């Protein structure tokens, strides 16, 4: 809860020392707190670097994240997303499914915020269990993460701003083969997924 204890409670408890809070987001085991001054504070579990301050030690009191000038926040199951006032998007934490949007997937902790893709006009961020969605000023939407079925890493980009019924799907192709079913490459390429026929969509692993 960020109140200095690890005891479950069934009534709200006040977090002392945090004023000017404008948004709170919570995931599986950690929470982010955005203040009006653009700073972000975190508490809970950070085994995968979810706090974004280099720490891998859990904290039951809010600690400051290593990012400033933040406009919006979102929290996935084990990852954190920060939208800065300049429109750039930054992420940290768990990245097995490419949910950090960094162009690769990995299993080691990502404990410092890293910039997502080439986005410079973000206006909102949303995080799911193992995915991240970014809405940009022109109404386009990008999705980064796992689809829950094929274990591939995807992003979706809408063809028309604000219209999510049509768009292009890209799959992340690692530059190196898997090693013991784990990613072995730190680099990868977004490849456009053929989407003309059902056969195309059902054979994504051949891309």
PDB file of C-alpha atoms in Angstrom, residues 96-164:
ATOM      1  CA  UNK A  96       9.386 -11.138 -22.286  1.00  0.00           C
ATOM      2  CA  UNK A  97       6.568 -10.327 -24.710  1.00  0.00           C
ATOM      3  CA  UNK A  98       8.014  -7.082 -26.040  1.00  0.00           C
ATOM      4  CA  UNK A  99       5.507  -5.052 -24.040  1.00  0.00           C
ATOM      5  CA  UNK A 100       8.101  -2.333 -23.445  1.00  0.00           C
ATOM      6  CA  UNK A 101       8.005  -1.482 -27.159  1.00  0.00           C
ATOM      7  CA  UNK A 102      11.791  -1.305 -27.422  1.00  0.00           C
ATOM      8  CA  UNK A 103      12.137  -3.425 -30.560  1.00  0.00           C
ATOM      9  CA  UNK A 104      13.263  -6.551 -28.707  1.00  0.00           C
ATOM     10  CA  UNK A 105      12.138  -8.904 -25.953  1.00  0.00           C
ATOM     11  CA  UNK A 106      14.217 -10.141 -23.023  1.00  0.00           C
ATOM     12  CA  UNK A 107      13.900 -11.840 -19.648  1.00  0.00           C
ATOM     13  CA  UNK A 108      16.384  -9.814 -17.593  1.00  0.00           C
ATOM     14  CA  UNK A 109      15.139  -6.819 -15.548  1.00  0.00           C
ATOM     15  CA  UNK A 110      14.842  -3.477 -17.348  1.00  0.00           C
ATOM     16  CA  UNK A 111      15.279  -1.225 -14.341  1.00  0.00           C
ATOM     17  CA  UNK A 112      15.635   2.177 -16.015  1.00  0.00           C
ATOM     18  CA  UNK A 113      13.117   3.845 -18.343  1.00  0.00           C
ATOM     19  CA  UNK A 114      13.941   3.470 -22.051  1.00  0.00           C
ATOM     20  CA  UNK A 115      12.253   5.274 -24.920  1.00  0.00           C
ATOM     21  CA  UNK A 116       9.581   3.457 -26.929  1.00  0.00           C
ATOM     22  CA  UNK A 117       9.995   3.173 -30.684  1.00  0.00           C
ATOM     23  CA  UNK A 118      10.103   6.596 -32.403  1.00  0.00           C
ATOM     24  CA  UNK A 119       6.989   8.100 -30.830  1.00  0.00           C
ATOM     25  CA  UNK A 120       7.203  11.852 -30.196  1.00  0.00           C
ATOM     26  CA  UNK A 121       3.523  12.858 -30.239  1.00  0.00           C
ATOM     27  CA  UNK A 122       1.904  10.607 -27.634  1.00  0.00           C
ATOM     28  CA  UNK A 123      -1.123  11.938 -25.770  1.00  0.00           C
ATOM     29  CA  UNK A 124      -2.160   8.894 -23.711  1.00  0.00           C
ATOM     30  CA  UNK A 125      -0.793   5.524 -22.609  1.00  0.00           C
ATOM     31  CA  UNK A 126      -2.643   2.371 -21.580  1.00  0.00           C
ATOM     32  CA  UNK A 127      -1.156  -0.851 -20.236  1.00  0.00           C
ATOM     33  CA  UNK A 128      -2.626  -4.329 -20.074  1.00  0.00           C
ATOM     34  CA  UNK A 129      -1.334  -7.542 -18.560  1.00  0.00           C
ATOM     35  CA  UNK A 130       1.504  -8.032 -21.060  1.00  0.00           C
ATOM     36  CA  UNK A 131       0.915  -5.187 -23.504  1.00  0.00           C
ATOM     37  CA  UNK A 132       1.169  -1.437 -23.962  1.00  0.00           C
ATOM     38  CA  UNK A 133      -1.002   0.871 -26.082  1.00  0.00           C
ATOM     39  CA  UNK A 134       0.001   4.381 -27.096  1.00  0.00           C
ATOM     40  CA  UNK A 135      -2.423   6.931 -28.551  1.00  0.00           C
ATOM     41  CA  UNK A 136      -0.789   9.726 -30.552  1.00  0.00           C
ATOM     42  CA  UNK A 137      -1.924  13.278 -31.321  1.00  0.00           C
ATOM     43  CA  UNK A 138      -3.008  12.364 -34.856  1.00  0.00           C
ATOM     44  CA  UNK A 139      -5.318   9.663 -33.477  1.00  0.00           C
ATOM     45  CA  UNK A 140      -3.102   6.749 -34.512  1.00  0.00           C
ATOM     46  CA  UNK A 141      -2.660   3.908 -32.074  1.00  0.00           C
ATOM     47  CA  UNK A 142       0.266   1.567 -31.559  1.00  0.00           C
ATOM     48  CA  UNK A 143       0.127  -1.666 -29.557  1.00  0.00           C
ATOM     49  CA  UNK A 144       3.178  -3.469 -28.227  1.00  0.00           C
ATOM     50  CA  UNK A 145       3.002  -6.864 -26.564  1.00  0.00           C
ATOM     51  CA  UNK A 146       1.752 -10.422 -26.638  1.00  0.00           C
ATOM     52  CA  UNK A 147      -1.609 -11.459 -28.057  1.00  0.00           C
ATOM     53  CA  UNK A 148      -2.291 -14.248 -25.598  1.00  0.00           C
ATOM     54  CA  UNK A 149      -2.390 -16.943 -28.285  1.00  0.00           C
ATOM     55  CA  UNK A 150       0.716 -17.274 -30.430  1.00  0.00           C
ATOM     56  CA  UNK A 151       3.272 -15.912 -27.945  1.00  0.00           C
ATOM     57  CA  UNK A 152       4.536 -13.575 -30.669  1.00  0.00           C
ATOM     58  CA  UNK A 153       5.254  -9.918 -30.079  1.00  0.00           C
ATOM     59  CA  UNK A 154       3.027  -7.520 -32.003  1.00  0.00           C
ATOM     60  CA  UNK A 155       2.274  -3.890 -32.593  1.00  0.00           C
ATOM     61  CA  UNK A 156      -0.839  -2.522 -34.290  1.00  0.00           C
ATOM     62  CA  UNK A 157      -0.934   0.805 -36.131  1.00  0.00           C
ATOM     63  CA  UNK A 158      -4.310   2.173 -37.241  1.00  0.00           C
ATOM     64  CA  UNK A 159      -4.655   3.199 -40.898  1.00  0.00           C
ATOM     65  CA  UNK A 160      -7.011   6.063 -40.092  1.00  0.00           C
ATOM     66  CA  UNK A 161      -6.664   8.215 -36.988  1.00  0.00           C
ATOM     67  CA  UNK A 162      -9.276   7.256 -34.417  1.00  0.00           C
ATOM     68  CA  UNK A 163     -10.529   4.232 -36.401  1.00  0.00           C
ATOM     69  CA  UNK A 164      -9.455   0.957 -34.843  1.00  0.00           C
TER      70      UNK A 164
END
